[in-house]
Amino acid sequence: MRKGMFYGLLFTAPAILGFAIFTLGPMIASLVLSLTNYNVFKDQTSFVGLDNFVRLFSGEDELFYKSLGITFYFVVLRVPAVILISFGIALLLNLNVKGRAIFRTIIYLPSIVPAVASAMIWMWLLNPDLGLINSLLSRLHLPTSDWLYGESSVIPSVVLTTLWGIGSTVIIFLAGLSGIPRQYYEAIEVDGGGWFRKLSHVTVPMVTPTIFFNTIMTIIGSFQVFNEAYILTQGGPNNRSLFYVFYLWRTGFRDAEMGYASALAWILFIIILFFTFIVFRTSKSWVYYEGGDRA
Amino acid sequence: MRPSKLSLTASYGALILISAMFVIPFVWLIRSSLMNLSQIFTMPPEWIPKPFQWSNFHKALTVLPFDVFFKNTLIIVVTVLVGTVITSSIGAFGFSRIQWKGRDTVFAILMTSMMLPAAVTIIPSFLGWQLMGLYDTLYPLIVPAYFGGGIFNIFLLRQFYLTIPRDFDEAAFVDGANYWQIYTRLIFPLSRSAIIVVALFSFLASWNDFMGPLIYLKSDSLFTLALGLQMFQGTYTAQWDLLMAASATVVLPCVIVFLAGQRYFLEGITLTGLKG
């Protein structure tokens, strides 16, 4: 199959070159940069060894730990919320209710709204003085909030705005649910089990691969949140929404400390790798694949 | 599942409630975009604009050169779409319909870039484009699409190609076709619906991209709609009427494209989500 080799490489050449130029190359360059003190505004650039990493971990850079903590908090809040809510909605959609297609469209639609526009809409909805949400709350005699302008409410508020866009996660769950053979439910009915037994003994075990997939993608996405930080809050108030990637961007592009920012980038990479690895490792104990092996 | 009457009604109610929560932001967007400032600020808020202030749109889109932003966005969206469809479908063909040594290993390596946070590569990529003198041009936002069009799209198309029976290729080979002909005359036409999915995803991704233009563009004359909208917000902070009119204009094309291609969208997400 000599010819196959030649044509195989020919057809995949753009993709392989693209990987080398736009992924592998920059990654190596980023690693090298992280060992320098490269700053666009300074003339001299030299290798500083692990100095950038020492500066990060020694606590000299308070904002590093701060942004890390904020991002973790965001991930811990957002990932379960996204998974539980979208799974719940998918369960509802999976019942054969009338108008199912319309509900599905409505729930998916917000996820195609450009991030900037979505941010504008939510800033307006959550405006403390004139926004719809506070005015509804006060009419119901419920406590209002400063939302994006409050130091303790800013992160939950950002989570809330991102929940508007969970449509694609719902659709993926729905695809997983529709793949469950009907006989499994009938077996439970024969045994006299109710909806809870169906949920815990059939539905949840059968969609664990989908839960697994969605969890991984949501974790990776949540660690990298940037648009929301840039547009909604600019890291404020008082750095309380200093998301990690926003801090990275600010360090690299506003303060022009590209060497140091590259070190930040690599730490993010390792963190994401670590969490992905953990989810993969534990998946063996809770993810159920029909027929044993993964396709 | 065969739910009881009661639980069906309850689920129905829950779905209506949830849908309302998903729809209200859209309603609020449109309602605000058509109000004058004094009505927008009345408390308690009103839902119906009186009068319908259509001039908001004209005003919002002319205080900043949104026509230029639109043109730039269109250039990026179209050229990226063409590049993505061509190179990702060629790549997917090479990774599924041609047998070659190491194929699946190479594919697996390329797939790892899907897990890679974009933030890791932005600084070196930026420096690279700057070194080539292409900072503050549209090239950094377009050229990468011509190199594989994103592994996600290759993955999606490959999933689809794998469902096309091998016998088709064999028959074409017997008739004297080569790989290129099999790709252009057989596989590409047969995978029309998957290609549309990729095109739609590509459209949305480049229409919505914010970080890319933010990093690579400096001159207002090159700004995209997403960037222009953000600039608008920075300049006219409290002009919620105009801000909502501008936002609605940026959202509208996405909604139209989605509603037109809805079937393909749902198919595409299902295709990628299933065998992750």
Coordinates of C-alpha atoms in Angstrom, one line a residue:
Chain A
M1 CA 0.0 0.0 0.0
R2 CA 2.7 2.5 -0.9
K3 CA 0.2 4.6 -2.8
G4 CA -2.1 4.7 0.2
M5 CA 0.7 6.2 2.3
F6 CA 1.4 8.9 -0.3
Y7 CA -2.2 9.9 -0.8
G8 CA -3.0 9.6 2.9
L9 CA -0.3 12.1 3.8
L10 CA -1.3 14.3 0.9
F11 CA -4.9 14.6 2.0
T12 CA -4.1 15.1 5.6
A13 CA -1.2 17.4 5.0
P14 CA -3.1 20.7 5.6
A15 CA -4.3 19.3 9.0
I16 CA -0.9 18.0 10.0
L17 CA 0.8 21.2 8.9
G18 CA -1.8 23.2 10.7
F19 CA -1.2 21.2 13.9
A20 CA 2.6 21.7 13.6
I21 CA 2.3 25.4 12.9
F22 CA -0.6 26.5 15.0
T23 CA -0.5 24.1 17.9
L24 CA 2.8 22.2 18.4
G25 CA 5.1 25.1 17.4
P26 CA 3.4 27.7 19.6
M27 CA 3.3 25.2 22.5
I28 CA 7.1 24.7 22.4
A29 CA 7.6 28.5 21.9
S30 CA 5.4 29.1 24.8
L31 CA 7.4 26.8 27.0
V32 CA 10.6 28.5 25.9
L33 CA 9.1 32.0 26.5
S34 CA 8.0 31.0 30.0
L35 CA 11.7 30.6 30.9
T36 CA 12.5 34.2 29.8
N37 CA 11.7 37.6 31.1
Y38 CA 10.5 38.7 27.6
N39 CA 8.6 42.0 27.8
V40 CA 7.6 43.9 24.7
F41 CA 8.5 47.2 26.3
K42 CA 12.0 46.2 27.4
D43 CA 15.0 45.8 25.2
Q44 CA 16.8 43.1 27.0
T45 CA 15.5 39.6 27.1
S46 CA 17.3 36.8 28.8
F47 CA 16.8 33.3 30.1
V48 CA 15.8 33.4 33.7
G49 CA 15.3 29.7 34.2
L50 CA 12.4 28.9 36.5
D51 CA 12.2 32.4 38.0
N52 CA 8.8 33.1 36.5
F53 CA 7.4 29.9 38.2
V54 CA 9.1 30.8 41.5
R55 CA 7.6 34.2 41.3
L56 CA 4.2 32.6 40.7
F57 CA 4.3 30.0 43.5
S58 CA 6.2 31.9 46.1
G59 CA 3.2 34.1 46.7
E60 CA 5.0 37.2 45.4
D61 CA 2.3 37.6 42.9
E62 CA -0.8 37.7 45.0
L63 CA -3.0 38.0 41.9
F64 CA -1.9 34.6 40.7
Y65 CA -3.4 32.8 43.7
K66 CA -6.4 35.1 43.7
S67 CA -7.2 34.4 40.0
L68 CA -6.6 30.7 40.5
G69 CA -9.0 30.7 43.5
I70 CA -11.7 32.7 41.7
T71 CA -11.5 30.4 38.7
F72 CA -11.7 27.2 40.8
Y73 CA -14.7 28.7 42.6
F74 CA -16.3 29.4 39.2
V75 CA -15.6 25.9 38.0
V76 CA -16.9 24.3 41.2
L77 CA -20.1 26.3 41.0
R78 CA -20.6 26.1 37.2
V79 CA -19.8 22.5 36.3
P80 CA -22.4 20.8 38.6
A81 CA -25.0 23.5 37.7
V82 CA -24.5 23.0 34.0
I83 CA -24.6 19.2 34.2
L84 CA -27.6 18.9 36.6
I85 CA -29.7 21.6 34.9
S86 CA -29.1 20.4 31.4
F87 CA -29.6 16.8 32.4
G88 CA -32.9 17.8 34.1
I89 CA -34.1 19.7 31.0
A90 CA -33.1 16.8 28.8
L91 CA -35.1 14.4 30.9
L92 CA -38.1 16.6 30.5
L93 CA -37.6 16.9 26.8
N94 CA -37.2 13.2 26.5
L95 CA -40.8 12.6 27.6
N96 CA -42.9 12.7 24.5
V97 CA -44.7 15.9 25.3
K98 CA -46.5 17.8 22.6
G99 CA -44.5 20.7 21.1
R100 CA -41.2 19.0 22.1
A101 CA -39.4 20.4 19.0
I102 CA -40.4 23.9 19.9
F103 CA -39.2 23.6 23.5
R104 CA -35.9 22.1 22.1
T105 CA -35.5 25.1 19.7
I106 CA -36.1 27.6 22.5
I107 CA -33.6 26.0 24.8
Y108 CA -31.0 25.7 22.2
L109 CA -31.4 29.1 20.6
P110 CA -29.5 31.2 23.3
S111 CA -26.3 29.1 22.8
I112 CA -25.8 30.6 19.3
V113 CA -26.0 34.2 20.6
P114 CA -22.6 35.8 20.2
A115 CA -20.8 36.1 23.6
V116 CA -20.6 39.9 23.3
A117 CA -24.3 40.3 22.6
S118 CA -25.2 37.9 25.3
A119 CA -23.1 39.8 27.8
M120 CA -24.8 43.1 26.8
I121 CA -28.2 41.5 27.3
W122 CA -27.3 40.2 30.8
M123 CA -25.6 43.4 31.9
W124 CA -28.9 45.1 31.2
L125 CA -31.1 42.4 32.8
L126 CA -28.9 42.3 35.9
N127 CA -28.5 46.1 36.1
P128 CA -28.8 46.8 39.9
D129 CA -31.0 49.9 39.5
L130 CA -32.9 49.6 36.3
G131 CA -32.6 45.9 35.4
L132 CA -35.6 43.6 34.9
I133 CA -34.4 41.0 37.4
N134 CA -34.1 43.3 40.4
S135 CA -37.4 45.0 39.6
L136 CA -39.1 41.7 39.5
L137 CA -37.5 40.6 42.8
S138 CA -38.5 43.8 44.5
R139 CA -42.0 43.5 43.3
L140 CA -42.2 40.0 44.8
H141 CA -40.7 41.5 48.0
L142 CA -37.6 39.4 47.6
P143 CA -34.1 40.7 48.3
T144 CA -32.4 42.3 45.4
S145 CA -28.7 42.0 44.6
D146 CA -25.9 44.0 43.1
W147 CA -25.2 41.0 40.8
L148 CA -22.2 41.8 38.7
Y149 CA -21.3 44.8 40.8
G150 CA -21.2 43.0 44.1
E151 CA -18.0 41.5 45.4
S152 CA -19.6 38.3 46.6
S153 CA -22.3 38.1 44.0
V154 CA -20.2 38.6 40.9
I155 CA -19.0 35.0 40.3
P156 CA -22.5 33.4 40.9
S157 CA -23.9 36.1 38.5
V158 CA -21.4 35.2 35.8
V159 CA -22.4 31.5 36.3
L160 CA -26.0 32.5 35.9
T161 CA -25.3 34.4 32.6
T162 CA -23.5 31.3 31.2
L163 CA -26.4 29.0 32.1
W164 CA -28.4 30.7 29.4
G165 CA -26.1 29.0 26.8
I166 CA -26.4 25.4 28.0
G167 CA -28.4 24.3 25.0
S168 CA -25.8 22.2 23.3
T169 CA -25.1 20.3 26.5
V170 CA -28.9 19.6 26.7
I171 CA -28.9 18.3 23.1
I172 CA -26.0 16.0 23.7
F173 CA -27.8 14.6 26.8
L174 CA -30.9 14.2 24.7
A175 CA -29.0 12.2 22.1
G176 CA -27.7 10.0 24.9
L177 CA -31.2 9.5 26.4
S178 CA -32.8 8.6 23.1
G179 CA -30.3 5.8 22.7
I180 CA -31.6 3.9 25.7
P181 CA -33.6 0.8 24.6
R182 CA -37.2 0.8 25.6
Q183 CA -37.1 -2.8 26.9
Y184 CA -35.0 -1.7 29.8
Y185 CA -37.8 0.5 31.1
E186 CA -40.4 -2.2 30.4
A187 CA -38.4 -4.6 32.5
I188 CA -38.6 -2.3 35.4
E189 CA -42.3 -1.7 34.9
V190 CA -42.8 -5.5 35.0
D191 CA -41.1 -5.5 38.3
G192 CA -43.4 -2.8 39.5
G193 CA -40.8 -0.1 39.7
G194 CA -41.7 3.6 39.4
W195 CA -40.0 6.5 37.7
F196 CA -37.4 6.9 40.4
R197 CA -36.3 3.3 40.0
K198 CA -36.2 3.8 36.2
L199 CA -34.1 6.9 36.6
S200 CA -31.6 5.4 39.1
H201 CA -31.4 1.9 37.6
V202 CA -31.6 2.6 33.9
T203 CA -31.4 6.2 32.8
V204 CA -28.5 7.4 34.8
P205 CA -26.3 4.3 34.3
M206 CA -27.0 4.3 30.6
V207 CA -26.1 7.9 30.1
T208 CA -22.9 7.9 32.1
P209 CA -20.8 8.1 29.0
T210 CA -22.7 11.2 28.0
I211 CA -22.3 12.7 31.5
F212 CA -18.6 11.9 31.3
F213 CA -18.3 13.6 28.0
N214 CA -20.2 16.7 29.0
T215 CA -18.4 17.0 32.3
I216 CA -15.0 17.0 30.7
M217 CA -16.0 19.5 28.1
T218 CA -17.6 21.8 30.7
I219 CA -14.6 21.6 32.9
I220 CA -12.2 22.5 30.1
G221 CA -14.5 25.3 29.0
S222 CA -15.1 26.7 32.5
F223 CA -11.4 27.0 33.2
Q224 CA -10.9 29.1 30.1
V225 CA -13.7 31.6 30.5
F226 CA -12.5 34.9 29.1
N227 CA -15.2 36.8 27.2
E228 CA -17.4 37.1 30.2
A229 CA -14.6 38.5 32.3
Y230 CA -13.5 40.9 29.7
I231 CA -16.9 42.2 28.7
L232 CA -19.0 41.9 31.8
T233 CA -16.7 42.8 34.6
Q234 CA -13.1 43.6 33.5
G235 CA -12.1 41.5 36.4
G236 CA -13.9 43.7 38.9
P237 CA -15.2 44.7 41.3
N238 CA -11.9 44.9 43.2
N239 CA -10.5 42.0 41.2
R240 CA -13.2 39.7 42.5
S241 CA -13.8 38.3 39.1
L242 CA -10.2 38.1 38.0
F243 CA -10.6 35.0 35.9
Y244 CA -7.4 33.2 35.2
V245 CA -7.4 33.6 31.4
F246 CA -8.4 37.2 31.8
Y247 CA -5.4 37.7 34.2
L248 CA -3.2 35.9 31.6
W249 CA -4.4 38.2 28.9
R250 CA -3.9 41.3 31.0
T251 CA -0.4 40.3 31.9
G252 CA 0.6 39.4 28.4
F253 CA -1.2 41.9 26.3
R254 CA -1.8 44.9 28.5
D255 CA 1.3 44.8 30.7
A256 CA 3.3 43.2 27.8
E257 CA 5.0 40.7 30.2
M258 CA 4.8 37.9 27.7
G259 CA 7.4 35.7 29.3
Y260 CA 5.6 35.7 32.6
A261 CA 2.2 35.3 30.9
S262 CA 3.6 32.2 29.1
A263 CA 4.4 30.7 32.5
L264 CA 0.8 31.4 33.5
A265 CA -0.4 29.7 30.3
W266 CA 1.6 26.5 31.0
I267 CA 0.2 26.3 34.5
L268 CA -3.3 26.5 33.1
F269 CA -2.5 23.8 30.6
I270 CA -1.2 21.5 33.4
I271 CA -4.2 22.2 35.6
I272 CA -6.6 21.3 32.8
L273 CA -4.6 18.2 31.9
F274 CA -4.7 17.2 35.5
F275 CA -8.5 17.5 35.9
T276 CA -9.1 15.8 32.6
F277 CA -6.8 13.0 33.7
I278 CA -8.7 12.7 37.1
V279 CA -12.0 12.5 35.4
F280 CA -10.7 9.9 32.9
R281 CA -9.1 7.8 35.7
T282 CA -12.2 7.7 37.9
S283 CA -14.5 7.2 34.8
K284 CA -13.7 3.4 34.9
S285 CA -15.6 3.1 38.2
W286 CA -18.7 5.0 37.2
V287 CA -19.0 5.2 33.4
Y288 CA -20.9 2.3 31.9
Y289 CA -20.2 1.2 28.4
E290 CA -22.5 -1.2 26.7
G291 CA -20.6 -4.3 25.6
G292 CA -17.7 -3.5 27.8
D293 CA -15.3 -1.7 25.5
R294 CA -15.5 1.8 24.3
A295 CA -16.2 2.3 20.6
Chain B
M1 CA -41.0 5.9 29.4
R2 CA -44.8 6.0 29.6
P3 CA -45.5 8.7 32.2
S4 CA -48.8 9.1 34.0
K5 CA -51.2 11.9 33.2
L6 CA -50.3 13.8 36.3
S7 CA -46.5 13.7 35.8
L8 CA -47.0 14.6 32.2
T9 CA -48.9 17.7 33.2
A10 CA -46.2 18.6 35.7
S11 CA -43.4 18.1 33.2
Y12 CA -45.4 20.2 30.7
G13 CA -45.6 23.0 33.2
A14 CA -41.9 22.7 34.1
L15 CA -41.0 22.9 30.4
I16 CA -43.1 26.0 29.8
L17 CA -41.6 27.7 32.8
I18 CA -38.0 26.8 31.7
S19 CA -38.7 27.9 28.2
A20 CA -40.0 31.2 29.5
M21 CA -36.8 31.8 31.3
F22 CA -34.8 31.1 28.1
V23 CA -37.0 33.4 26.0
I24 CA -37.3 36.4 28.3
P25 CA -33.8 37.7 27.6
F26 CA -34.7 37.8 23.9
V27 CA -38.0 39.5 24.6
W28 CA -36.2 42.0 26.8
L29 CA -33.6 42.6 24.1
I30 CA -36.2 43.4 21.5
R31 CA -38.4 45.4 23.7
S32 CA -35.5 47.6 24.9
S33 CA -34.2 48.1 21.4
L34 CA -37.5 49.7 20.4
M35 CA -38.0 52.0 23.3
N36 CA -37.0 55.6 23.9
L37 CA -34.7 56.3 26.8
S38 CA -37.4 57.7 29.1
Q39 CA -39.6 54.7 28.6
I40 CA -36.8 52.3 29.1
F41 CA -36.1 53.8 32.5
T42 CA -39.6 53.8 33.9
M43 CA -40.3 51.8 37.0
P44 CA -41.9 49.4 37.2
P45 CA -40.7 48.3 33.7
E46 CA -43.1 48.1 30.8
W47 CA -43.1 45.4 28.2
I48 CA -44.5 47.1 25.1
P49 CA -42.7 50.0 23.5
K50 CA -44.9 53.0 23.1
P51 CA -44.2 54.4 20.5
F52 CA -42.0 51.9 18.6
Q53 CA -38.8 53.7 18.3
W54 CA -37.4 52.2 15.1
S55 CA -35.0 55.1 14.7
N56 CA -32.9 53.5 17.5
F57 CA -31.5 51.0 14.9
H58 CA -30.5 53.7 12.5
K59 CA -28.9 55.8 15.2
A60 CA -27.1 52.8 16.9
L61 CA -25.7 51.6 13.6
T62 CA -24.4 55.0 12.4
V63 CA -22.8 56.5 15.5
L64 CA -20.1 53.9 14.9
P65 CA -19.2 52.6 11.4
F66 CA -21.1 49.3 11.8
D67 CA -21.2 49.0 8.0
V68 CA -17.4 48.7 8.1
F69 CA -17.6 46.2 11.0
F70 CA -20.2 44.2 9.0
K71 CA -18.0 44.1 5.9
N72 CA -15.0 43.0 7.9
T73 CA -17.0 40.3 9.7
L74 CA -18.4 39.1 6.4
I75 CA -14.9 38.9 4.8
I76 CA -13.7 36.8 7.7
V77 CA -16.8 34.6 7.9
V78 CA -16.9 33.7 4.2
T79 CA -13.2 33.1 3.7
V80 CA -12.9 31.1 6.9
L81 CA -16.0 29.0 5.9
V82 CA -14.5 28.2 2.5
G83 CA -11.2 27.2 4.0
T84 CA -12.7 25.2 6.8
V85 CA -15.1 23.2 4.5
I86 CA -12.3 22.4 2.0
T87 CA -9.5 21.5 4.2
S88 CA -11.5 19.7 6.9
S89 CA -13.3 17.5 4.4
I90 CA -10.1 16.7 2.6
G91 CA -8.4 15.9 6.0
A92 CA -11.4 13.8 7.1
F93 CA -11.2 11.8 3.9
G94 CA -7.5 11.1 4.5
F95 CA -8.2 10.0 8.0
S96 CA -11.1 7.7 7.1
R97 CA -11.2 6.5 3.5
I98 CA -7.5 5.9 2.8
Q99 CA -5.6 3.2 4.5
W100 CA -2.1 4.2 5.6
K101 CA 0.4 3.3 8.2
G102 CA 0.2 5.3 11.4
R103 CA -3.1 7.0 10.3
D104 CA -5.0 6.5 13.5
T105 CA -2.0 7.4 15.6
V106 CA -1.6 10.7 13.8
F107 CA -5.3 11.3 14.1
A108 CA -5.2 10.7 17.8
I109 CA -2.3 13.1 18.2
L110 CA -4.1 15.8 16.3
M111 CA -7.2 15.2 18.5
T112 CA -5.2 16.2 21.6
S113 CA -5.3 19.8 20.3
M114 CA -9.0 19.8 21.1
M115 CA -8.2 19.5 24.8
L116 CA -5.6 22.2 24.6
P117 CA -6.6 25.5 26.0
A118 CA -6.3 28.3 23.4
A119 CA -4.8 30.5 26.0
V120 CA -1.6 28.4 25.9
T121 CA -0.8 29.3 22.3
I122 CA -2.1 32.9 22.0
I123 CA 1.1 34.6 23.0
P124 CA 3.5 32.7 20.7
S125 CA 0.9 32.9 17.9
F126 CA 0.5 36.6 18.4
L127 CA 4.3 37.0 18.3
G128 CA 4.6 34.9 15.2
W129 CA 2.0 36.9 13.3
Q130 CA 3.6 40.1 14.5
L131 CA 7.0 38.9 13.3
M132 CA 5.6 38.4 9.8
G133 CA 4.2 41.9 9.8
L134 CA 0.6 40.7 9.9
Y135 CA -0.5 42.1 13.2
D136 CA -3.5 44.4 12.7
T137 CA -4.6 42.6 9.5
L138 CA -7.3 40.1 9.0
Y139 CA -4.9 37.3 8.0
P140 CA -4.3 35.8 11.5
L141 CA -8.1 35.3 11.8
I142 CA -8.4 33.7 8.3
V143 CA -5.3 31.7 7.4
P144 CA -5.5 29.0 10.1
A145 CA -8.8 27.9 8.6
Y146 CA -6.9 26.8 5.5
F147 CA -4.8 24.4 7.6
G148 CA -7.2 21.6 8.5
G149 CA -10.1 23.9 9.5
G150 CA -10.0 22.7 13.1
I151 CA -9.7 19.2 14.4
F152 CA -13.2 19.3 15.7
N153 CA -14.6 19.6 12.2
I154 CA -12.3 16.9 10.9
F155 CA -13.5 14.7 13.7
L156 CA -17.2 15.4 12.9
L157 CA -16.8 14.7 9.2
R158 CA -14.7 11.6 9.8
Q159 CA -17.5 10.2 12.0
F160 CA -19.8 10.8 9.1
Y161 CA -17.5 9.4 6.4
L162 CA -17.1 6.2 8.5
T163 CA -20.8 5.5 8.0
I164 CA -20.5 5.4 4.2
P165 CA -20.1 1.8 3.0
R166 CA -16.6 0.9 1.8
D167 CA -18.1 -0.9 -1.3
F168 CA -18.7 2.5 -2.9
D169 CA -15.0 3.3 -3.0
E170 CA -14.2 -0.2 -4.1
A171 CA -16.6 0.0 -7.0
A172 CA -15.2 3.4 -8.0
F173 CA -11.7 2.0 -7.9
V174 CA -12.7 -0.8 -10.2
D175 CA -14.1 1.8 -12.6
G176 CA -10.6 3.4 -12.6
A177 CA -11.3 6.4 -10.3
N178 CA -8.5 7.7 -8.1
Y179 CA -8.7 9.0 -4.6
W180 CA -9.3 12.6 -5.7
Q181 CA -12.2 11.6 -7.9
I182 CA -13.6 9.4 -5.1
Y183 CA -13.5 12.4 -2.8
T184 CA -14.9 15.0 -5.2
R185 CA -17.5 12.9 -6.9
L186 CA -18.6 10.4 -4.3
I187 CA -17.8 11.2 -0.7
F188 CA -18.1 14.9 -0.7
P189 CA -21.5 14.9 -2.4
L190 CA -22.7 12.1 -0.2
S191 CA -21.9 13.9 2.9
R192 CA -23.8 17.1 2.0
S193 CA -25.6 17.2 5.4
A194 CA -22.4 16.9 7.4
I195 CA -20.7 19.5 5.3
I196 CA -23.6 21.9 6.0
V197 CA -23.1 21.2 9.7
V198 CA -19.5 22.1 9.5
A199 CA -20.3 25.2 7.5
L200 CA -22.9 26.3 10.0
F201 CA -20.6 25.8 13.0
S202 CA -17.8 27.6 11.2
F203 CA -20.1 30.6 10.4
L204 CA -21.2 30.9 14.1
A205 CA -17.6 30.4 15.4
S206 CA -16.2 33.2 13.3
W207 CA -19.2 35.5 13.6
N208 CA -19.0 35.2 17.4
D209 CA -15.3 35.2 17.9
F210 CA -14.2 37.8 20.3
M211 CA -10.8 37.0 21.6
G212 CA -9.2 36.6 18.1
P213 CA -10.2 40.0 16.8
L214 CA -9.4 41.5 20.2
I215 CA -5.8 40.3 20.1
Y216 CA -5.0 40.7 16.4
L217 CA -6.8 43.9 15.4
K218 CA -5.9 47.4 16.5
S219 CA -7.4 49.7 13.9
D220 CA -11.1 50.5 14.1
S221 CA -11.3 50.2 10.3
L222 CA -10.6 46.4 10.7
F223 CA -12.9 45.8 13.6
T224 CA -15.5 43.0 13.5
L225 CA -19.1 43.3 14.7
A226 CA -18.3 41.6 18.0
L227 CA -15.5 44.0 18.7
G228 CA -17.5 47.0 17.5
L229 CA -20.3 46.1 19.8
Q230 CA -17.9 45.9 22.7
M231 CA -16.5 49.3 21.7
F232 CA -20.0 50.7 21.5
Q233 CA -20.7 49.5 25.0
G234 CA -17.5 51.2 26.3
T235 CA -18.4 54.5 24.6
Y236 CA -22.2 54.8 25.2
T237 CA -22.4 53.1 28.6
A238 CA -25.9 54.2 29.7
Q239 CA -27.5 54.3 26.3
W240 CA -29.4 51.0 26.8
D241 CA -31.8 51.7 24.0
L242 CA -29.0 52.0 21.4
L243 CA -26.9 49.3 22.9
M244 CA -29.8 46.9 22.7
A245 CA -30.6 47.9 19.1
A246 CA -26.9 47.3 18.2
S247 CA -26.9 43.9 20.0
A248 CA -30.1 42.8 18.4
T249 CA -28.6 43.6 15.0
V250 CA -25.6 41.4 15.8
V251 CA -27.7 38.6 17.1
L252 CA -30.3 38.5 14.2
P253 CA -28.1 36.9 11.5
C254 CA -27.2 34.1 13.9
V255 CA -30.9 33.4 14.7
I256 CA -31.8 33.4 11.0
V257 CA -28.9 31.0 10.2
F258 CA -29.9 28.8 13.1
L259 CA -33.6 28.6 12.3
A260 CA -32.8 27.9 8.6
G261 CA -30.4 25.1 9.4
Q262 CA -31.8 23.9 12.7
R263 CA -32.1 20.3 11.5
Y264 CA -28.4 20.2 10.7
F265 CA -27.3 21.8 13.9
L266 CA -29.1 19.2 16.0
E267 CA -27.7 16.4 13.8
G268 CA -24.2 17.8 14.1
I269 CA -24.2 18.1 17.9
T270 CA -25.5 14.6 18.2
L271 CA -22.9 13.3 15.8
T272 CA -20.0 14.8 17.8
G273 CA -21.5 14.1 21.2
L274 CA -22.2 10.5 20.8
K275 CA -19.0 8.7 20.5
G276 CA -16.7 11.1 22.2

